[in-house]
């Protein structure tokens, strides 16, 4: 069925005459008449009753009208969707927690820039709840957050960041085959706390010990905690991602503690449900390819 014939049918109804429909379509009046006649032959029914200069829809025309309108609306939506896909955004606004801003996002943006050379980035650092609100209000396009559930969001789990005890070079724990949680009580401890559930669980474990570890420093800044360990002020439980470069360089060493195995911070990538972004899937694939990703 010819779309132009359907378009002529709808325009005639909208403007109330063949002449006005022809003017709007930049056609001659005989061309519009020919299109209507062609559509009537295709449908094998009469669509208009003509009474002099007046036209009136037949019963068949009335029944066909909503379908004709739907066809044109669907076609227009398809055209807009194709046009949107062709228009690659020039800026990506990213919301991220402090740890992902420091340790994950800088590893991803150069590779994303290589895949999409024309893109510019804007990052906003905030707690998970704030980032969720910013995604919902379209202040940012995507967000790196801790685990969250919201019916208005699409969420993909990117990685589990294992929380492990990290010690500095030359620490006596490096000579031991196995370290128990009780042994930590004899060591000064730098305690980093971000408020996540796993950190609360870790603190509760310490409090249950007869001899809890000596807290040489309590901080809510991850980078500060790591630097204090490097300065040998104490040892610290750190997310593995935050210490990855120092572990690779032989400056920090992760120690397995059986009593706290399984503690981790997860990272999810979120965006609005129903939205499309050429960068969302690219970021998921880039994270999965990172050497330190596990459990995602």
PDB file of C-alpha atoms in Angstrom:
ATOM      1  CA  UNK A   1       0.000   0.000   0.000  1.00  0.00           C
ATOM      2  CA  UNK A   2       1.362   3.407  -1.009  1.00  0.00           C
ATOM      3  CA  UNK A   3       2.188   5.639   1.975  1.00  0.00           C
ATOM      4  CA  UNK A   4       1.722   8.789  -0.132  1.00  0.00           C
ATOM      5  CA  UNK A   5      -1.879   7.775  -0.843  1.00  0.00           C
ATOM      6  CA  UNK A   6      -2.554   7.317   2.882  1.00  0.00           C
ATOM      7  CA  UNK A   7      -0.903  10.667   3.583  1.00  0.00           C
ATOM      8  CA  UNK A   8      -3.178  12.383   1.010  1.00  0.00           C
ATOM      9  CA  UNK A   9      -6.241  10.756   2.630  1.00  0.00           C
ATOM     10  CA  UNK A  10      -5.334  12.062   6.104  1.00  0.00           C
ATOM     11  CA  UNK A  11      -4.466  15.544   4.802  1.00  0.00           C
ATOM     12  CA  UNK A  12      -7.800  15.867   2.985  1.00  0.00           C
ATOM     13  CA  UNK A  13      -9.654  15.045   6.198  1.00  0.00           C
ATOM     14  CA  UNK A  14      -7.500  17.429   8.251  1.00  0.00           C
ATOM     15  CA  UNK A  15      -7.875  20.398   5.883  1.00  0.00           C
ATOM     16  CA  UNK A  16     -11.446  19.611   4.835  1.00  0.00           C
ATOM     17  CA  UNK A  17     -10.827  19.951   1.099  1.00  0.00           C
ATOM     18  CA  UNK A  18      -8.766  18.528  -1.740  1.00  0.00           C
ATOM     19  CA  UNK A  19      -7.441  21.987  -2.693  1.00  0.00           C
ATOM     20  CA  UNK A  20      -6.083  22.842   0.777  1.00  0.00           C
ATOM     21  CA  UNK A  21      -4.580  19.385   1.160  1.00  0.00           C
ATOM     22  CA  UNK A  22      -2.860  19.821  -2.213  1.00  0.00           C
ATOM     23  CA  UNK A  23      -1.402  23.186  -1.163  1.00  0.00           C
ATOM     24  CA  UNK A  24      -0.030  21.715   2.061  1.00  0.00           C
ATOM     25  CA  UNK A  25       1.511  18.753   0.223  1.00  0.00           C
ATOM     26  CA  UNK A  26       2.870  21.005  -2.567  1.00  0.00           C
ATOM     27  CA  UNK A  27       0.859  19.050  -5.120  1.00  0.00           C
ATOM     28  CA  UNK A  28      -1.799  19.892  -7.674  1.00  0.00           C
ATOM     29  CA  UNK A  29      -5.416  19.190  -6.815  1.00  0.00           C
ATOM     30  CA  UNK A  30      -5.689  16.502  -9.557  1.00  0.00           C
ATOM     31  CA  UNK A  31      -2.644  14.728  -8.049  1.00  0.00           C
ATOM     32  CA  UNK A  32      -4.338  14.522  -4.642  1.00  0.00           C
ATOM     33  CA  UNK A  33      -7.543  13.286  -6.286  1.00  0.00           C
ATOM     34  CA  UNK A  34      -5.556  10.634  -8.133  1.00  0.00           C
ATOM     35  CA  UNK A  35      -3.945   9.464  -4.894  1.00  0.00           C
ATOM     36  CA  UNK A  36      -7.302   9.160  -3.146  1.00  0.00           C
ATOM     37  CA  UNK A  37      -8.725   7.214  -6.070  1.00  0.00           C
ATOM     38  CA  UNK A  38      -5.698   4.910  -6.049  1.00  0.00           C
ATOM     39  CA  UNK A  39      -6.174   4.281  -2.306  1.00  0.00           C
ATOM     40  CA  UNK A  40      -9.868   3.513  -2.831  1.00  0.00           C
ATOM     41  CA  UNK A  41      -8.939   0.945  -5.482  1.00  0.00           C
ATOM     42  CA  UNK A  42      -6.394  -0.629  -3.108  1.00  0.00           C
ATOM     43  CA  UNK A  43      -8.975  -0.828  -0.313  1.00  0.00           C
ATOM     44  CA  UNK A  44     -11.790  -1.742  -2.688  1.00  0.00           C
ATOM     45  CA  UNK A  45     -14.166   0.755  -1.109  1.00  0.00           C
ATOM     46  CA  UNK A  46     -15.243   4.369  -1.350  1.00  0.00           C
ATOM     47  CA  UNK A  47     -13.696   6.688   1.261  1.00  0.00           C
ATOM     48  CA  UNK A  48     -15.426  10.000   0.495  1.00  0.00           C
ATOM     49  CA  UNK A  49     -18.866  11.127  -0.574  1.00  0.00           C
ATOM     50  CA  UNK A  50     -18.562  14.211  -2.751  1.00  0.00           C
ATOM     51  CA  UNK A  51     -21.463  16.668  -2.706  1.00  0.00           C
ATOM     52  CA  UNK A  52     -20.435  19.553  -4.937  1.00  0.00           C
ATOM     53  CA  UNK A  53     -17.518  21.276  -3.208  1.00  0.00           C
ATOM     54  CA  UNK A  54     -18.282  19.512   0.077  1.00  0.00           C
ATOM     55  CA  UNK A  55     -16.724  16.163   1.017  1.00  0.00           C
ATOM     56  CA  UNK A  56     -17.800  13.752   3.704  1.00  0.00           C
ATOM     57  CA  UNK A  57     -16.255  10.547   4.971  1.00  0.00           C
ATOM     58  CA  UNK A  58     -18.118   7.361   4.193  1.00  0.00           C
ATOM     59  CA  UNK A  59     -18.591   4.753   6.921  1.00  0.00           C
ATOM     60  CA  UNK A  60     -15.669   2.821   5.428  1.00  0.00           C
ATOM     61  CA  UNK A  61     -13.553   6.005   5.496  1.00  0.00           C
ATOM     62  CA  UNK A  62     -14.391   6.585   9.174  1.00  0.00           C
ATOM     63  CA  UNK A  63     -13.342   3.029  10.056  1.00  0.00           C
ATOM     64  CA  UNK A  64     -10.088   3.323   8.109  1.00  0.00           C
ATOM     65  CA  UNK A  65      -9.082   6.763   9.446  1.00  0.00           C
ATOM     66  CA  UNK A  66      -7.547   5.704  12.824  1.00  0.00           C
ATOM     67  CA  UNK A  67      -5.449   3.059  11.079  1.00  0.00           C
ATOM     68  CA  UNK A  68      -4.252   5.566   8.489  1.00  0.00           C
ATOM     69  CA  UNK A  69      -3.276   7.986  11.262  1.00  0.00           C
ATOM     70  CA  UNK A  70      -1.461   5.240  13.148  1.00  0.00           C
ATOM     71  CA  UNK A  71       0.495   4.256  10.033  1.00  0.00           C
ATOM     72  CA  UNK A  72       1.709   7.833   9.518  1.00  0.00           C
ATOM     73  CA  UNK A  73       2.548   8.266  13.226  1.00  0.00           C
ATOM     74  CA  UNK A  74       4.533   5.027  13.254  1.00  0.00           C
ATOM     75  CA  UNK A  75       6.418   6.074  10.147  1.00  0.00           C
ATOM     76  CA  UNK A  76       7.277   9.448  11.721  1.00  0.00           C
ATOM     77  CA  UNK A  77       8.496   7.777  14.921  1.00  0.00           C
ATOM     78  CA  UNK A  78      10.704   5.510  12.841  1.00  0.00           C
ATOM     79  CA  UNK A  79      12.175   8.464  10.969  1.00  0.00           C
ATOM     80  CA  UNK A  80      12.911  10.275  14.249  1.00  0.00           C
ATOM     81  CA  UNK A  81      14.511   7.183  15.766  1.00  0.00           C
ATOM     82  CA  UNK A  82      16.804   6.729  12.776  1.00  0.00           C
ATOM     83  CA  UNK A  83      17.710  10.401  12.915  1.00  0.00           C
ATOM     84  CA  UNK A  84      18.507  10.192  16.624  1.00  0.00           C
ATOM     85  CA  UNK A  85      20.781   7.191  16.103  1.00  0.00           C
ATOM     86  CA  UNK A  86      22.682   9.072  13.443  1.00  0.00           C
ATOM     87  CA  UNK A  87      23.269  12.007  15.808  1.00  0.00           C
ATOM     88  CA  UNK A  88      26.095  10.852  18.081  1.00  0.00           C
ATOM     89  CA  UNK A  89      26.118  12.862  21.327  1.00  0.00           C
ATOM     90  CA  UNK A  90      29.170  15.078  21.705  1.00  0.00           C
ATOM     91  CA  UNK A  91      29.239  15.063  25.518  1.00  0.00           C
ATOM     92  CA  UNK A  92      28.839  12.298  28.082  1.00  0.00           C
ATOM     93  CA  UNK A  93      27.952  13.383  31.622  1.00  0.00           C
ATOM     94  CA  UNK A  94      29.057  10.775  34.142  1.00  0.00           C
ATOM     95  CA  UNK A  95      28.130  10.534  37.810  1.00  0.00           C
ATOM     96  CA  UNK A  96      30.481   8.473  39.964  1.00  0.00           C
ATOM     97  CA  UNK A  97      31.263   7.656  43.559  1.00  0.00           C
ATOM     98  CA  UNK A  98      34.596   8.856  44.944  1.00  0.00           C
ATOM     99  CA  UNK A  99      36.319   5.479  44.587  1.00  0.00           C
ATOM    100  CA  UNK A 100      35.136   4.918  41.005  1.00  0.00           C
ATOM    101  CA  UNK A 101      36.134   8.501  40.150  1.00  0.00           C
ATOM    102  CA  UNK A 102      39.635   7.864  41.485  1.00  0.00           C
ATOM    103  CA  UNK A 103      40.352   4.306  40.418  1.00  0.00           C
ATOM    104  CA  UNK A 104      37.938   3.092  37.720  1.00  0.00           C
ATOM    105  CA  UNK A 105      36.810   5.973  35.517  1.00  0.00           C
ATOM    106  CA  UNK A 106      40.374   7.147  34.654  1.00  0.00           C
ATOM    107  CA  UNK A 107      41.082   3.647  33.300  1.00  0.00           C
ATOM    108  CA  UNK A 108      37.976   3.694  31.117  1.00  0.00           C
ATOM    109  CA  UNK A 109      37.774   7.156  29.560  1.00  0.00           C
ATOM    110  CA  UNK A 110      40.927   6.932  27.377  1.00  0.00           C
ATOM    111  CA  UNK A 111      39.660   3.680  25.841  1.00  0.00           C
ATOM    112  CA  UNK A 112      36.173   5.142  25.404  1.00  0.00           C
ATOM    113  CA  UNK A 113      37.675   8.221  23.758  1.00  0.00           C
ATOM    114  CA  UNK A 114      39.519   5.956  21.350  1.00  0.00           C
ATOM    115  CA  UNK A 115      36.223   4.277  20.356  1.00  0.00           C
ATOM    116  CA  UNK A 116      34.355   7.606  20.113  1.00  0.00           C
ATOM    117  CA  UNK A 117      36.958  10.272  19.195  1.00  0.00           C
ATOM    118  CA  UNK A 118      34.508  13.200  19.110  1.00  0.00           C
ATOM    119  CA  UNK A 119      33.190  12.740  22.636  1.00  0.00           C
ATOM    120  CA  UNK A 120      33.822  15.123  25.534  1.00  0.00           C
ATOM    121  CA  UNK A 121      33.405  14.052  29.157  1.00  0.00           C
ATOM    122  CA  UNK A 122      32.015  15.708  32.245  1.00  0.00           C
ATOM    123  CA  UNK A 123      32.261  13.874  35.572  1.00  0.00           C
ATOM    124  CA  UNK A 124      30.342  14.596  38.767  1.00  0.00           C
ATOM    125  CA  UNK A 125      31.407  12.955  42.031  1.00  0.00           C
ATOM    126  CA  UNK A 126      28.772  12.239  44.683  1.00  0.00           C
ATOM    127  CA  UNK A 127      27.411   9.459  46.944  1.00  0.00           C
ATOM    128  CA  UNK A 128      25.333   6.720  45.332  1.00  0.00           C
ATOM    129  CA  UNK A 129      21.942   8.146  46.382  1.00  0.00           C
ATOM    130  CA  UNK A 130      22.808  11.538  44.897  1.00  0.00           C
ATOM    131  CA  UNK A 131      23.976  10.000  41.639  1.00  0.00           C
ATOM    132  CA  UNK A 132      20.717   8.027  41.366  1.00  0.00           C
ATOM    133  CA  UNK A 133      18.777  11.284  41.677  1.00  0.00           C
ATOM    134  CA  UNK A 134      20.994  12.987  39.105  1.00  0.00           C
ATOM    135  CA  UNK A 135      20.403  10.163  36.594  1.00  0.00           C
ATOM    136  CA  UNK A 136      16.648  10.268  37.216  1.00  0.00           C
ATOM    137  CA  UNK A 137      16.591  14.043  36.701  1.00  0.00           C
ATOM    138  CA  UNK A 138      18.861  13.768  33.618  1.00  0.00           C
ATOM    139  CA  UNK A 139      21.586  15.894  35.194  1.00  0.00           C
ATOM    140  CA  UNK A 140      23.979  13.093  34.217  1.00  0.00           C
ATOM    141  CA  UNK A 141      23.632  10.485  31.466  1.00  0.00           C
ATOM    142  CA  UNK A 142      25.017   7.474  33.298  1.00  0.00           C
ATOM    143  CA  UNK A 143      26.226   6.700  36.800  1.00  0.00           C
ATOM    144  CA  UNK A 144      28.778   4.454  38.490  1.00  0.00           C
ATOM    145  CA  UNK A 145      27.212   3.540  41.840  1.00  0.00           C
ATOM    146  CA  UNK A 146      27.077   0.955  44.589  1.00  0.00           C
ATOM    147  CA  UNK A 147      24.295  -1.608  44.423  1.00  0.00           C
ATOM    148  CA  UNK A 148      20.934   0.078  43.974  1.00  0.00           C
ATOM    149  CA  UNK A 149      17.455  -0.862  42.776  1.00  0.00           C
ATOM    150  CA  UNK A 150      15.005   1.583  41.248  1.00  0.00           C
ATOM    151  CA  UNK A 151      12.172   0.831  38.796  1.00  0.00           C
ATOM    152  CA  UNK A 152      13.110   3.829  36.674  1.00  0.00           C
ATOM    153  CA  UNK A 153      16.691   2.719  36.133  1.00  0.00           C
ATOM    154  CA  UNK A 154      18.522   0.146  34.097  1.00  0.00           C
ATOM    155  CA  UNK A 155      21.343  -1.273  36.208  1.00  0.00           C
ATOM    156  CA  UNK A 156      24.185  -3.558  35.145  1.00  0.00           C
ATOM    157  CA  UNK A 157      26.614  -5.027  37.665  1.00  0.00           C
ATOM    158  CA  UNK A 158      30.168  -4.277  36.582  1.00  0.00           C
ATOM    159  CA  UNK A 159      32.432  -5.742  39.242  1.00  0.00           C
ATOM    160  CA  UNK A 160      32.878  -7.002  42.796  1.00  0.00           C
ATOM    161  CA  UNK A 161      35.797  -5.196  44.400  1.00  0.00           C
ATOM    162  CA  UNK A 162      37.152  -7.538  47.076  1.00  0.00           C
ATOM    163  CA  UNK A 163      38.033  -5.924  50.420  1.00  0.00           C
ATOM    164  CA  UNK A 164      41.384  -7.303  51.616  1.00  0.00           C
ATOM    165  CA  UNK A 165      43.906  -6.513  54.302  1.00  0.00           C
ATOM    166  CA  UNK A 166      46.875  -4.690  52.779  1.00  0.00           C
ATOM    167  CA  UNK A 167      50.293  -4.408  54.405  1.00  0.00           C
ATOM    168  CA  UNK A 168      53.422  -2.507  53.454  1.00  0.00           C
ATOM    169  CA  UNK A 169      56.734  -3.898  52.238  1.00  0.00           C
ATOM    170  CA  UNK A 170      58.697  -5.631  55.008  1.00  0.00           C
ATOM    171  CA  UNK A 171      55.689  -6.197  57.272  1.00  0.00           C
ATOM    172  CA  UNK A 172      56.024  -9.331  59.464  1.00  0.00           C
ATOM    173  CA  UNK A 173      52.738 -10.766  58.138  1.00  0.00           C
ATOM    174  CA  UNK A 174      54.489 -11.411  54.818  1.00  0.00           C
ATOM    175  CA  UNK A 175      56.576 -14.129  56.491  1.00  0.00           C
ATOM    176  CA  UNK A 176      53.537 -15.986  57.841  1.00  0.00           C
ATOM    177  CA  UNK A 177      51.744 -18.738  55.920  1.00  0.00           C
ATOM    178  CA  UNK A 178      48.329 -17.864  57.316  1.00  0.00           C
ATOM    179  CA  UNK A 179      47.065 -14.861  59.248  1.00  0.00           C
ATOM    180  CA  UNK A 180      43.995 -14.955  61.470  1.00  0.00           C
ATOM    181  CA  UNK A 181      41.821 -12.016  62.408  1.00  0.00           C
ATOM    182  CA  UNK A 182      43.040 -12.357  66.020  1.00  0.00           C
ATOM    183  CA  UNK A 183      46.609 -11.622  64.904  1.00  0.00           C
ATOM    184  CA  UNK A 184      45.520  -8.197  63.679  1.00  0.00           C
ATOM    185  CA  UNK A 185      44.875  -7.209  67.294  1.00  0.00           C
ATOM    186  CA  UNK A 186      48.614  -6.887  67.785  1.00  0.00           C
ATOM    187  CA  UNK A 187      48.967  -4.437  64.891  1.00  0.00           C
ATOM    188  CA  UNK A 188      48.182  -0.730  64.515  1.00  0.00           C
ATOM    189  CA  UNK A 189      45.292  -0.435  62.077  1.00  0.00           C
ATOM    190  CA  UNK A 190      44.297   2.332  59.714  1.00  0.00           C
ATOM    191  CA  UNK A 191      40.538   1.978  59.426  1.00  0.00           C
ATOM    192  CA  UNK A 192      38.839   3.265  56.288  1.00  0.00           C
ATOM    193  CA  UNK A 193      35.048   3.435  56.417  1.00  0.00           C
ATOM    194  CA  UNK A 194      32.811   4.471  53.539  1.00  0.00           C
ATOM    195  CA  UNK A 195      29.477   3.702  55.200  1.00  0.00           C
ATOM    196  CA  UNK A 196      28.712   0.678  53.007  1.00  0.00           C
ATOM    197  CA  UNK A 197      27.267  -2.417  54.653  1.00  0.00           C
ATOM    198  CA  UNK A 198      30.458  -4.458  54.262  1.00  0.00           C
ATOM    199  CA  UNK A 199      32.459  -1.864  56.210  1.00  0.00           C
ATOM    200  CA  UNK A 200      29.907  -1.981  59.015  1.00  0.00           C
ATOM    201  CA  UNK A 201      30.222  -5.781  59.068  1.00  0.00           C
ATOM    202  CA  UNK A 202      34.009  -5.484  59.265  1.00  0.00           C
ATOM    203  CA  UNK A 203      33.806  -3.086  62.187  1.00  0.00           C
ATOM    204  CA  UNK A 204      31.383  -5.415  63.996  1.00  0.00           C
ATOM    205  CA  UNK A 205      33.867  -8.274  63.569  1.00  0.00           C
ATOM    206  CA  UNK A 206      36.594  -6.175  65.206  1.00  0.00           C
ATOM    207  CA  UNK A 207      34.324  -5.244  68.095  1.00  0.00           C
ATOM    208  CA  UNK A 208      33.578  -8.938  68.763  1.00  0.00           C
ATOM    209  CA  UNK A 209      37.262  -9.710  69.427  1.00  0.00           C
ATOM    210  CA  UNK A 210      38.528  -9.966  72.993  1.00  0.00           C
ATOM    211  CA  UNK A 211      41.438  -7.797  71.923  1.00  0.00           C
ATOM    212  CA  UNK A 212      40.280  -5.498  69.120  1.00  0.00           C
ATOM    213  CA  UNK A 213      43.009  -3.959  66.970  1.00  0.00           C
ATOM    214  CA  UNK A 214      44.528  -0.620  67.860  1.00  0.00           C
ATOM    215  CA  UNK A 215      42.988   2.039  65.613  1.00  0.00           C
ATOM    216  CA  UNK A 216      45.964   4.228  64.812  1.00  0.00           C
ATOM    217  CA  UNK A 217      43.796   6.266  62.430  1.00  0.00           C
ATOM    218  CA  UNK A 218      40.129   6.309  61.437  1.00  0.00           C
ATOM    219  CA  UNK A 219      39.415   8.001  58.075  1.00  0.00           C
ATOM    220  CA  UNK A 220      36.636   8.289  55.520  1.00  0.00           C
ATOM    221  CA  UNK A 221      39.094   9.056  52.722  1.00  0.00           C
ATOM    222  CA  UNK A 222      40.310   6.020  50.823  1.00  0.00           C
ATOM    223  CA  UNK A 223      43.375   7.658  49.331  1.00  0.00           C
ATOM    224  CA  UNK A 224      44.430   8.936  52.773  1.00  0.00           C
ATOM    225  CA  UNK A 225      44.108   5.434  54.208  1.00  0.00           C
ATOM    226  CA  UNK A 226      46.245   3.961  51.459  1.00  0.00           C
ATOM    227  CA  UNK A 227      48.940   6.623  51.805  1.00  0.00           C
ATOM    228  CA  UNK A 228      49.147   6.036  55.549  1.00  0.00           C
ATOM    229  CA  UNK A 229      49.803   2.348  54.946  1.00  0.00           C
ATOM    230  CA  UNK A 230      52.525   3.248  52.461  1.00  0.00           C
ATOM    231  CA  UNK A 231      54.029   5.450  55.196  1.00  0.00           C
ATOM    232  CA  UNK A 232      53.895   2.417  57.542  1.00  0.00           C
ATOM    233  CA  UNK A 233      51.576   4.047  60.055  1.00  0.00           C
ATOM    234  CA  UNK A 234      49.557   0.837  60.089  1.00  0.00           C
ATOM    235  CA  UNK A 235      47.865  -1.831  57.993  1.00  0.00           C
ATOM    236  CA  UNK A 236      44.437  -1.436  56.416  1.00  0.00           C
ATOM    237  CA  UNK A 237      41.516  -3.237  54.785  1.00  0.00           C
ATOM    238  CA  UNK A 238      41.209  -1.681  51.336  1.00  0.00           C
ATOM    239  CA  UNK A 239      39.133  -2.343  48.213  1.00  0.00           C
ATOM    240  CA  UNK A 240      41.465  -4.174  45.836  1.00  0.00           C
ATOM    241  CA  UNK A 241      40.907  -1.720  42.987  1.00  0.00           C
ATOM    242  CA  UNK A 242      42.204   1.196  45.065  1.00  0.00           C
ATOM    243  CA  UNK A 243      45.506  -0.580  45.717  1.00  0.00           C
ATOM    244  CA  UNK A 244      45.911  -2.306  42.351  1.00  0.00           C
ATOM    245  CA  UNK A 245      48.758  -0.138  41.062  1.00  0.00           C
ATOM    246  CA  UNK A 246      50.687  -0.285  44.360  1.00  0.00           C
ATOM    247  CA  UNK A 247      50.283  -4.079  44.518  1.00  0.00           C
ATOM    248  CA  UNK A 248      51.585  -4.394  40.963  1.00  0.00           C
ATOM    249  CA  UNK A 249      54.541  -2.167  41.903  1.00  0.00           C
ATOM    250  CA  UNK A 250      55.376  -4.252  44.985  1.00  0.00           C
ATOM    251  CA  UNK A 251      54.595  -1.446  47.426  1.00  0.00           C
ATOM    252  CA  UNK A 252      51.505  -2.998  49.034  1.00  0.00           C
ATOM    253  CA  UNK A 253      50.633  -6.643  49.625  1.00  0.00           C
ATOM    254  CA  UNK A 254      47.159  -8.186  50.053  1.00  0.00           C
ATOM    255  CA  UNK A 255      46.806 -10.675  52.903  1.00  0.00           C
ATOM    256  CA  UNK A 256      44.057 -13.309  52.990  1.00  0.00           C
ATOM    257  CA  UNK A 257      42.084 -13.398  56.260  1.00  0.00           C
ATOM    258  CA  UNK A 258      39.714 -16.411  56.312  1.00  0.00           C
ATOM    259  CA  UNK A 259      37.252 -14.821  58.781  1.00  0.00           C
ATOM    260  CA  UNK A 260      36.455 -11.919  56.457  1.00  0.00           C
ATOM    261  CA  UNK A 261      36.578 -13.606  53.060  1.00  0.00           C
ATOM    262  CA  UNK A 262      33.733 -12.543  50.789  1.00  0.00           C
ATOM    263  CA  UNK A 263      33.619  -8.889  51.786  1.00  0.00           C
ATOM    264  CA  UNK A 264      33.468  -6.661  48.725  1.00  0.00           C
ATOM    265  CA  UNK A 265      32.190  -3.409  47.282  1.00  0.00           C
ATOM    266  CA  UNK A 266      30.163  -3.839  44.120  1.00  0.00           C
ATOM    267  CA  UNK A 267      29.939  -1.291  41.318  1.00  0.00           C
ATOM    268  CA  UNK A 268      26.966  -0.946  38.997  1.00  0.00           C
ATOM    269  CA  UNK A 269      26.427   1.167  35.903  1.00  0.00           C
ATOM    270  CA  UNK A 270      23.017   2.854  35.717  1.00  0.00           C
ATOM    271  CA  UNK A 271      20.999   4.854  33.226  1.00  0.00           C
ATOM    272  CA  UNK A 272      17.348   5.764  32.726  1.00  0.00           C
ATOM    273  CA  UNK A 273      15.025   2.977  31.633  1.00  0.00           C
ATOM    274  CA  UNK A 274      13.921   3.462  28.043  1.00  0.00           C
ATOM    275  CA  UNK A 275      16.856   5.711  27.169  1.00  0.00           C
ATOM    276  CA  UNK A 276      19.493   4.684  24.648  1.00  0.00           C
ATOM    277  CA  UNK A 277      23.177   5.495  24.852  1.00  0.00           C
ATOM    278  CA  UNK A 278      25.930   4.333  22.503  1.00  0.00           C
ATOM    279  CA  UNK A 279      28.344   4.592  25.432  1.00  0.00           C
ATOM    280  CA  UNK A 280      26.569   2.404  27.990  1.00  0.00           C
ATOM    281  CA  UNK A 281      27.349  -0.945  26.338  1.00  0.00           C
ATOM    282  CA  UNK A 282      30.846   0.260  25.428  1.00  0.00           C
ATOM    283  CA  UNK A 283      31.605   0.990  29.093  1.00  0.00           C
ATOM    284  CA  UNK A 284      30.268  -2.395  30.213  1.00  0.00           C
ATOM    285  CA  UNK A 285      32.545  -4.166  27.733  1.00  0.00           C
ATOM    286  CA  UNK A 286      35.555  -2.037  28.696  1.00  0.00           C
ATOM    287  CA  UNK A 287      35.104  -2.842  32.396  1.00  0.00           C
ATOM    288  CA  UNK A 288      34.754  -6.565  31.706  1.00  0.00           C
ATOM    289  CA  UNK A 289      38.089  -6.463  29.868  1.00  0.00           C
ATOM    290  CA  UNK A 290      40.026  -4.943  32.788  1.00  0.00           C
ATOM    291  CA  UNK A 291      42.576  -7.335  34.363  1.00  0.00           C
ATOM    292  CA  UNK A 292      41.399  -6.853  37.950  1.00  0.00           C
ATOM    293  CA  UNK A 293      37.693  -7.482  37.316  1.00  0.00           C
ATOM    294  CA  UNK A 294      36.283 -10.569  38.991  1.00  0.00           C
ATOM    295  CA  UNK A 295      32.864 -11.804  39.930  1.00  0.00           C
ATOM    296  CA  UNK A 296      31.064  -9.450  37.538  1.00  0.00           C
TER     297      UNK A 296
END
